[in-house]
CSV table of N, CA and C in Angstrom, one decimal:
chain,number,residue,atom,x,y,z
A,1,PHE,N,0.8,-1.1,-0.1
A,1,PHE,CA,0.0,0.1,0.0
A,1,PHE,C,0.8,1.1,-0.1
A,2,SER,N,0.3,2.4,-0.3
A,2,SER,CA,1.2,3.5,-0.2
A,2,SER,C,0.9,4.5,0.8
A,3,ILE,N,1.9,5.0,1.5
A,3,ILE,CA,1.7,6.2,2.3
A,3,ILE,C,2.4,7.4,1.8
A,4,GLN,N,1.4,8.3,1.5
A,4,GLN,CA,1.5,9.5,0.7
A,4,GLN,C,2.2,8.8,-0.5
A,5,LYS,N,3.5,9.6,-1.1
A,5,LYS,CA,3.9,8.9,-2.4
A,5,LYS,C,5.1,8.0,-2.2
A,6,GLU,N,5.2,7.5,-1.0
A,6,GLU,CA,6.2,6.5,-0.8
A,6,GLU,C,5.5,5.1,-0.7
A,7,GLN,N,6.2,4.2,-1.5
A,7,GLN,CA,5.5,2.8,-1.5
A,7,GLN,C,6.1,1.9,-0.3
A,8,MET,N,5.2,1.4,0.4
A,8,MET,CA,5.6,0.6,1.7
A,8,MET,C,4.8,-0.7,1.3
A,9,LEU,N,5.7,-1.9,1.6
A,9,LEU,CA,5.0,-3.3,1.4
A,9,LEU,C,5.1,-3.7,2.8
A,10,ILE,N,4.0,-4.3,3.3
A,10,ILE,CA,4.2,-5.3,4.5
A,10,ILE,C,3.6,-6.8,3.9
A,11,ILE,N,4.5,-7.6,4.3
A,11,ILE,CA,4.4,-9.0,4.0
A,11,ILE,C,4.2,-9.8,5.3
A,12,LEU,N,3.0,-10.6,5.4
A,12,LEU,CA,2.6,-11.5,6.4
A,12,LEU,C,2.7,-13.0,5.9
A,13,ALA,N,3.6,-13.6,6.3
A,13,ALA,CA,3.7,-15.1,5.9
A,13,ALA,C,3.5,-16.1,7.1
A,14,ALA,N,3.0,-17.2,6.8
A,14,ALA,CA,2.9,-18.1,8.0
A,14,ALA,C,3.3,-19.4,7.5
A,15,THR,N,3.8,-20.2,8.4
A,15,THR,CA,4.2,-21.6,8.5
A,15,THR,C,3.4,-22.5,9.5
A,16,ALA,N,3.0,-23.7,9.2
A,16,ALA,CA,2.1,-24.5,9.9
A,16,ALA,C,2.7,-25.1,11.0
A,17,SER,N,4.0,-25.9,10.6
A,17,SER,CA,4.6,-26.8,11.6
A,17,SER,C,6.1,-26.3,11.7
A,18,PRO,N,6.4,-25.5,12.5
A,18,PRO,CA,5.9,-25.0,13.6
A,18,PRO,C,5.1,-23.6,13.1
A,19,THR,N,4.0,-23.4,14.0
A,19,THR,CA,3.1,-22.3,13.6
A,19,THR,C,3.7,-20.9,13.9
A,20,ARG,N,4.0,-20.2,12.8
A,20,ARG,CA,4.6,-19.1,12.9
A,20,ARG,C,4.2,-17.9,12.0
A,21,LEU,N,4.0,-16.9,12.8
A,21,LEU,CA,3.7,-15.6,11.7
A,21,LEU,C,4.8,-14.7,11.3
A,22,TYR,N,5.4,-14.7,10.4
A,22,TYR,CA,6.6,-13.9,9.9
A,22,TYR,C,6.0,-12.6,9.4
A,23,THR,N,6.9,-11.4,9.7
A,23,THR,CA,6.5,-10.1,9.1
A,23,THR,C,7.6,-9.5,8.3
A,24,PHE,N,7.3,-8.9,7.3
A,24,PHE,CA,8.4,-8.4,6.5
A,24,PHE,C,7.9,-7.0,6.0
A,25,VAL,N,8.7,-5.9,6.2
A,25,VAL,CA,8.4,-4.5,5.8
A,25,VAL,C,9.6,-3.7,5.2
A,26,GLY,N,9.3,-3.0,4.2
A,26,GLY,CA,10.0,-2.3,3.2
A,26,GLY,C,9.4,-1.8,2.2
A,27,GLY,N,10.4,-1.5,1.2
A,27,GLY,CA,9.9,-1.0,-0.1
A,27,GLY,C,11.1,-0.3,-0.8
A,28,PRO,N,10.7,0.2,-2.1
A,28,PRO,CA,9.5,0.1,-2.6
A,28,PRO,C,9.2,-1.0,-3.3
A,29,ASN,N,9.9,-2.1,-3.4
A,29,ASN,CA,9.6,-3.4,-4.1
A,29,ASN,C,10.1,-4.7,-3.2
A,30,TYR,N,9.5,-5.8,-3.8
A,30,TYR,CA,10.0,-7.1,-3.0
A,30,TYR,C,11.4,-7.1,-2.8
A,31,GLU,N,12.2,-6.9,-3.7
A,31,GLU,CA,13.7,-7.2,-3.8
A,31,GLU,C,14.1,-6.3,-2.6
A,32,GLN,N,13.8,-5.1,-2.3
A,32,GLN,CA,14.2,-4.3,-1.2
A,32,GLN,C,13.7,-4.7,0.1
A,33,VAL,N,12.5,-5.1,0.1
A,33,VAL,CA,11.9,-5.7,1.4
A,33,VAL,C,12.8,-6.8,2.0
A,34,PHE,N,13.0,-7.9,1.1
A,34,PHE,CA,13.9,-9.2,1.5
A,34,PHE,C,15.4,-8.6,1.8
A,35,LYS,N,16.0,-7.5,1.0
A,35,LYS,CA,17.3,-7.3,1.1
A,35,LYS,C,17.3,-6.7,2.5
A,36,SER,N,16.6,-5.9,3.0
A,36,SER,CA,16.5,-5.2,4.3
A,36,SER,C,16.5,-6.2,5.2
A,37,CYS,N,15.6,-7.4,5.1
A,37,CYS,CA,15.5,-8.4,5.9
A,37,CYS,C,17.0,-9.2,6.2
A,38,LYS,N,17.6,-9.5,5.1
A,38,LYS,CA,19.0,-10.2,5.3
A,38,LYS,C,19.9,-9.1,6.0
A,39,GLU,N,19.8,-7.9,5.8
A,39,GLU,CA,20.8,-7.0,6.4
A,39,GLU,C,20.6,-6.8,8.1
A,40,ARG,N,19.2,-7.0,8.6
A,40,ARG,CA,19.2,-6.9,9.8
A,40,ARG,C,19.3,-8.3,10.6
A,41,GLU,N,19.7,-8.2,11.9
A,41,GLU,CA,20.0,-9.4,12.6
A,41,GLU,C,18.8,-10.1,13.0
A,42,GLY,N,18.7,-11.4,13.0
A,42,GLY,CA,17.5,-12.2,13.5
A,42,GLY,C,16.1,-12.2,12.8
A,43,GLU,N,15.5,-12.9,12.9
A,43,GLU,CA,14.2,-13.2,12.3
A,43,GLU,C,12.9,-12.4,13.0
A,44,SER,N,11.9,-11.9,12.3
A,44,SER,CA,11.0,-11.3,12.9
A,44,SER,C,9.7,-12.3,12.8
A,45,PHE,N,9.3,-12.9,13.9
A,45,PHE,CA,8.3,-13.9,13.9
A,45,PHE,C,7.6,-14.0,15.3
A,46,GLN,N,6.3,-14.6,15.2
A,46,GLN,CA,5.6,-15.0,16.4
A,46,GLN,C,5.4,-16.2,16.4
A,47,GLU,N,5.9,-17.1,17.3
A,47,GLU,CA,5.5,-18.6,17.3
A,47,GLU,C,4.3,-18.8,18.2
A,48,LEU,N,3.4,-19.6,17.7
A,48,LEU,CA,2.3,-19.9,18.5
A,48,LEU,C,2.0,-21.5,18.7
A,49,PRO,N,1.3,-21.7,19.9
A,49,PRO,CA,1.4,-23.1,20.4
A,49,PRO,C,0.6,-24.0,19.3
A,50,GLY,N,1.2,-25.4,19.3
A,50,GLY,CA,0.4,-26.2,18.7
A,50,GLY,C,1.0,-26.3,17.2
A,51,ARG,N,0.5,-27.4,16.5
A,51,ARG,CA,0.9,-27.3,15.0
A,51,ARG,C,-0.3,-28.0,14.1
A,52,VAL,N,-0.7,-27.3,12.9
A,52,VAL,CA,-1.7,-27.4,12.2
A,52,VAL,C,-1.3,-27.9,11.0
A,53,PRO,N,-2.1,-28.4,10.0
A,53,PRO,CA,-1.6,-28.9,8.7
A,53,PRO,C,-1.6,-27.8,7.9
A,54,THR,N,-2.5,-26.7,7.7
A,54,THR,CA,-2.5,-25.6,7.1
A,54,THR,C,-2.9,-24.4,8.0
A,55,VAL,N,-2.4,-23.3,7.5
A,55,VAL,CA,-2.6,-21.7,8.2
A,55,VAL,C,-3.3,-20.9,7.2
A,56,ARG,N,-4.3,-20.3,7.8
A,56,ARG,CA,-5.1,-19.3,7.0
A,56,ARG,C,-4.7,-18.0,7.6
A,57,ILE,N,-4.4,-16.8,6.9
A,57,ILE,CA,-4.5,-15.4,7.4
A,57,ILE,C,-5.5,-14.6,6.8
A,58,ASP,N,-6.5,-14.1,7.5
A,58,ASP,CA,-7.4,-13.2,6.8
A,58,ASP,C,-6.8,-11.7,7.2
A,59,LEU,N,-7.0,-10.7,6.1
A,59,LEU,CA,-6.7,-9.3,6.4
A,59,LEU,C,-7.8,-8.4,6.2
A,60,PHE,N,-7.8,-7.2,7.3
A,60,PHE,CA,-8.9,-6.5,7.2
A,60,PHE,C,-8.2,-5.1,7.0
A,61,TYR,N,-9.2,-4.2,6.3
A,61,TYR,CA,-9.0,-3.0,6.0
A,61,TYR,C,-9.8,-1.8,6.4
A,62,ASN,N,-9.4,-0.7,6.6
A,62,ASN,CA,-10.3,0.5,6.6
A,62,ASN,C,-10.7,0.9,5.4
A,63,LYS,N,-11.9,0.9,5.1
A,63,LYS,CA,-12.6,1.1,3.9
A,63,LYS,C,-13.8,2.1,3.9
A,64,ASN,N,-13.8,3.2,3.2
A,64,ASN,CA,-15.1,3.9,3.2
A,64,ASN,C,-16.3,3.1,2.4
A,65,PRO,N,-17.2,2.5,3.1
A,65,PRO,CA,-18.2,1.6,2.6
A,65,PRO,C,-19.1,2.1,1.5
A,66,THR,N,-19.1,3.8,1.4
A,66,THR,CA,-19.8,4.4,0.4
A,66,THR,C,-18.9,4.8,-0.7
A,67,ALA,N,-17.6,4.6,-0.6
A,67,ALA,CA,-16.8,4.9,-1.9
A,67,ALA,C,-17.0,3.8,-3.0
A,68,ASN,N,-16.5,4.2,-4.0
A,68,ASN,CA,-16.7,3.5,-5.2
A,68,ASN,C,-15.2,2.9,-5.6
A,69,PHE,N,-15.0,1.8,-5.2
A,69,PHE,CA,-13.5,1.3,-5.5
A,69,PHE,C,-13.5,0.4,-6.8
A,70,ASP,N,-12.3,0.5,-7.3
A,70,ASP,CA,-12.2,-0.2,-8.6
A,70,ASP,C,-12.1,-1.8,-8.4
A,71,SER,N,-11.9,-2.6,-9.4
A,71,SER,CA,-11.9,-4.0,-9.2
A,71,SER,C,-10.4,-4.6,-8.7
A,72,LYS,N,-9.5,-3.7,-8.4
A,72,LYS,CA,-8.2,-3.9,-7.8
A,72,LYS,C,-8.4,-3.6,-6.1
A,73,GLY,N,-9.4,-2.8,-5.8
A,73,GLY,CA,-9.8,-2.3,-4.5
A,73,GLY,C,-9.1,-1.2,-4.2
A,74,THR,N,-8.8,-0.3,-5.3
A,74,THR,CA,-8.2,1.1,-5.1
A,74,THR,C,-9.3,2.1,-5.4
A,75,LYS,N,-9.0,3.2,-4.8
A,75,LYS,CA,-9.8,4.4,-5.2
A,75,LYS,C,-8.7,5.6,-5.6
A,76,ASP,N,-8.9,6.1,-6.7
A,76,ASP,CA,-7.7,7.1,-7.2
A,76,ASP,C,-6.3,6.5,-6.9
A,77,GLY,N,-6.2,5.3,-7.3
A,77,GLY,CA,-4.9,4.8,-7.1
A,77,GLY,C,-4.3,4.4,-5.7
A,78,ILE,N,-5.3,4.6,-4.7
A,78,ILE,CA,-4.8,4.3,-3.2
A,78,ILE,C,-5.5,3.4,-2.7
A,79,PHE,N,-4.7,2.3,-2.1
A,79,PHE,CA,-5.3,1.1,-1.6
A,79,PHE,C,-5.8,1.6,-0.2
A,80,PRO,N,-7.1,0.7,0.1
A,80,PRO,CA,-7.4,1.0,1.4
A,80,PRO,C,-6.6,0.6,2.5
A,81,THR,N,-6.5,1.1,3.7
A,81,THR,CA,-5.3,0.7,4.9
A,81,THR,C,-5.6,-0.4,5.4
A,82,LEU,N,-4.7,-1.2,5.7
A,82,LEU,CA,-4.6,-2.6,6.3
A,82,LEU,C,-4.7,-2.1,7.9
A,83,ASN,N,-5.6,-2.5,8.4
A,83,ASN,CA,-5.6,-2.3,9.9
A,83,ASN,C,-5.7,-3.4,10.8
A,84,SER,N,-5.7,-4.8,10.6
A,84,SER,CA,-5.8,-5.7,11.4
A,84,SER,C,-5.8,-7.1,10.7
A,85,PHE,N,-5.5,-8.1,11.4
A,85,PHE,CA,-5.5,-9.6,10.9
A,85,PHE,C,-5.9,-10.5,11.6
A,86,ALA,N,-6.2,-11.8,11.3
A,86,ALA,CA,-6.5,-12.9,12.0
A,86,ALA,C,-5.9,-14.1,11.3
A,87,MET,N,-5.3,-15.0,12.1
A,87,MET,CA,-4.7,-16.1,11.8
A,87,MET,C,-5.1,-17.4,12.4
A,88,SER,N,-5.4,-18.5,11.9
A,88,SER,CA,-5.7,-19.7,12.4
A,88,SER,C,-4.4,-20.4,13.0
A,89,SER,N,-4.7,-21.2,14.1
A,89,SER,CA,-3.7,-22.0,14.8
A,89,SER,C,-4.4,-23.1,15.3
A,90,ALA,N,-3.6,-24.0,16.1
A,90,ALA,CA,-4.1,-25.1,16.6
A,90,ALA,C,-4.9,-24.9,18.0
A,91,GLU,N,-4.6,-23.7,18.7
A,91,GLU,CA,-5.1,-23.5,20.0
A,91,GLU,C,-6.5,-22.4,19.8
A,92,GLY,N,-6.4,-21.6,18.5
A,92,GLY,CA,-7.4,-20.5,18.4
A,92,GLY,C,-7.1,-19.6,17.3
A,93,ILE,N,-7.6,-18.6,17.2
A,93,ILE,CA,-7.4,-17.6,16.3
A,93,ILE,C,-6.3,-16.5,17.0
A,94,PHE,N,-5.2,-16.2,16.2
A,94,PHE,CA,-4.3,-15.1,16.6
A,94,PHE,C,-4.7,-14.0,15.9
A,95,ILE,N,-4.9,-12.8,16.6
A,95,ILE,CA,-5.4,-11.5,16.0
A,95,ILE,C,-4.5,-10.5,16.5
A,96,GLY,N,-4.2,-9.4,15.5
A,96,GLY,CA,-3.6,-8.2,16.1
A,96,GLY,C,-4.0,-7.1,15.3
A,97,LYS,N,-3.7,-5.8,15.8
A,97,LYS,CA,-3.9,-4.7,14.9
A,97,LYS,C,-2.5,-4.3,14.1
A,98,ILE,N,-2.7,-3.7,13.0
A,98,ILE,CA,-1.4,-3.3,12.3
A,98,ILE,C,-1.4,-1.7,12.5
A,99,ILE,N,-0.1,-1.4,13.1
A,99,ILE,CA,0.2,0.0,13.1
A,99,ILE,C,1.3,0.6,12.4
A,100,TYR,N,1.3,1.7,11.7
A,100,TYR,CA,2.3,2.3,11.2
A,100,TYR,C,2.2,3.8,10.9
A,101,PRO,N,2.7,4.4,12.0
A,101,PRO,CA,2.5,5.8,12.2
A,101,PRO,C,3.4,6.8,11.4
A,102,GLY,N,4.5,6.0,11.1
A,102,GLY,CA,5.6,6.9,10.4
A,102,GLY,C,5.3,7.3,9.0
A,103,ILE,N,5.6,8.5,8.7
A,103,ILE,CA,5.6,8.9,7.2
A,103,ILE,C,6.9,9.3,6.8
A,104,GLY,N,7.6,8.9,5.5
A,104,GLY,CA,8.8,9.5,5.2
A,104,GLY,C,9.8,8.5,5.8
A,105,ASP,N,11.0,9.0,6.2
A,105,ASP,CA,11.9,8.1,6.6
A,105,ASP,C,11.8,7.1,7.5
A,106,ASN,N,10.7,7.4,8.6
A,106,ASN,CA,10.5,6.4,9.7
A,106,ASN,C,9.3,5.5,9.4
A,107,ALA,N,8.8,5.4,8.2
A,107,ALA,CA,7.6,4.7,8.0
A,107,ALA,C,8.0,3.2,7.9
A,108,PHE,N,8.9,2.7,7.8
A,108,PHE,CA,9.3,1.3,7.7
A,108,PHE,C,9.6,1.0,9.3
A,109,SER,N,10.4,1.7,10.0
A,109,SER,CA,10.7,1.5,11.3
A,109,SER,C,9.8,1.7,12.4
A,110,ASP,N,8.6,2.4,12.0
A,110,ASP,CA,7.6,2.5,12.8
A,110,ASP,C,6.3,1.6,13.0
A,111,PHE,N,6.5,0.5,11.9
A,111,PHE,CA,5.4,-0.2,11.8
A,111,PHE,C,5.6,-1.4,13.0
A,112,SER,N,4.4,-1.8,13.5
A,112,SER,CA,4.2,-2.8,14.6
A,112,SER,C,3.0,-3.4,14.4
A,113,ILE,N,2.9,-4.7,15.2
A,113,ILE,CA,1.5,-5.2,15.4
A,113,ILE,C,1.3,-5.1,16.9
A,114,VAL,N,0.4,-4.6,17.2
A,114,VAL,CA,-0.1,-4.2,18.5
A,114,VAL,C,-1.4,-5.3,18.9
A,115,ASP,N,-1.8,-4.9,20.4
A,115,ASP,CA,-2.9,-5.7,20.6
A,115,ASP,C,-3.1,-7.3,20.3
A,116,LYS,N,-2.0,-8.0,20.0
A,116,LYS,CA,-1.9,-9.3,19.6
A,116,LYS,C,-2.4,-10.0,20.7
A,117,ARG,N,-3.3,-11.1,20.4
A,117,ARG,CA,-3.5,-12.1,21.4
A,117,ARG,C,-4.2,-13.2,20.6
A,118,LEU,N,-4.1,-14.4,21.5
A,118,LEU,CA,-4.8,-15.6,21.0
A,118,LEU,C,-6.1,-15.9,21.4
A,119,VAL,N,-7.2,-16.1,20.7
A,119,VAL,CA,-8.5,-16.2,21.2
A,119,VAL,C,-8.7,-17.8,20.8
A,120,SER,N,-9.0,-18.2,22.0
A,120,SER,CA,-9.2,-19.6,22.1
A,120,SER,C,-10.5,-20.1,21.3
A,121,TYR,N,-10.5,-21.2,20.7
A,121,TYR,CA,-11.8,-21.7,20.3
A,121,TYR,C,-12.7,-21.9,21.2
A,122,PRO,N,-14.0,-22.0,21.0
A,122,PRO,CA,-15.1,-22.2,21.9
A,122,PRO,C,-14.8,-23.6,22.6
A,123,GLY,N,-15.2,-23.6,23.7
A,123,GLY,CA,-15.0,-25.0,24.7
A,123,GLY,C,-13.5,-25.5,24.7
A,124,THR,N,-12.6,-24.6,24.5
A,124,THR,CA,-11.2,-25.0,24.7
A,124,THR,C,-10.4,-24.3,26.0
A,125,GLY,N,-11.1,-23.4,26.6
A,125,GLY,CA,-10.6,-22.7,27.5
A,125,GLY,C,-10.9,-21.1,27.3
A,126,SER,N,-10.2,-20.2,28.3
A,126,SER,CA,-10.3,-18.9,27.9
A,126,SER,C,-9.2,-18.3,27.1
A,127,SER,N,-9.2,-17.3,26.6
A,127,SER,CA,-8.4,-16.4,26.0
A,127,SER,C,-7.1,-15.8,26.8
A,128,PRO,N,-6.0,-16.1,26.5
A,128,PRO,CA,-5.0,-15.6,27.3
A,128,PRO,C,-4.9,-14.1,27.5
């Protein structure tokens, strides 16, 4: 998606066994996103309990319901803003809010996932 005239990419990728959510942030293209990941120390992931055969990630966007968006989901060339996600796991649904307050030089470094938590499936206990 775009933040003003700067192209920013957020990639959420998941593995099933072990169940992990990886985040990659950068831009303006995929090559730069993964180049910056190689340059920084360590991996950025959240590991969840249990193992599952497949993982699903659903993304949720801020979108004006009265706006007329084109077939690509854009209006005037601007994508709706990603604001949260949900990911399946063995123990429940892992949810979080996407925050990217920076614009300009800090747009990539200010990205974070907040209010993340695992919501247990019904009948399996309370959410942590």
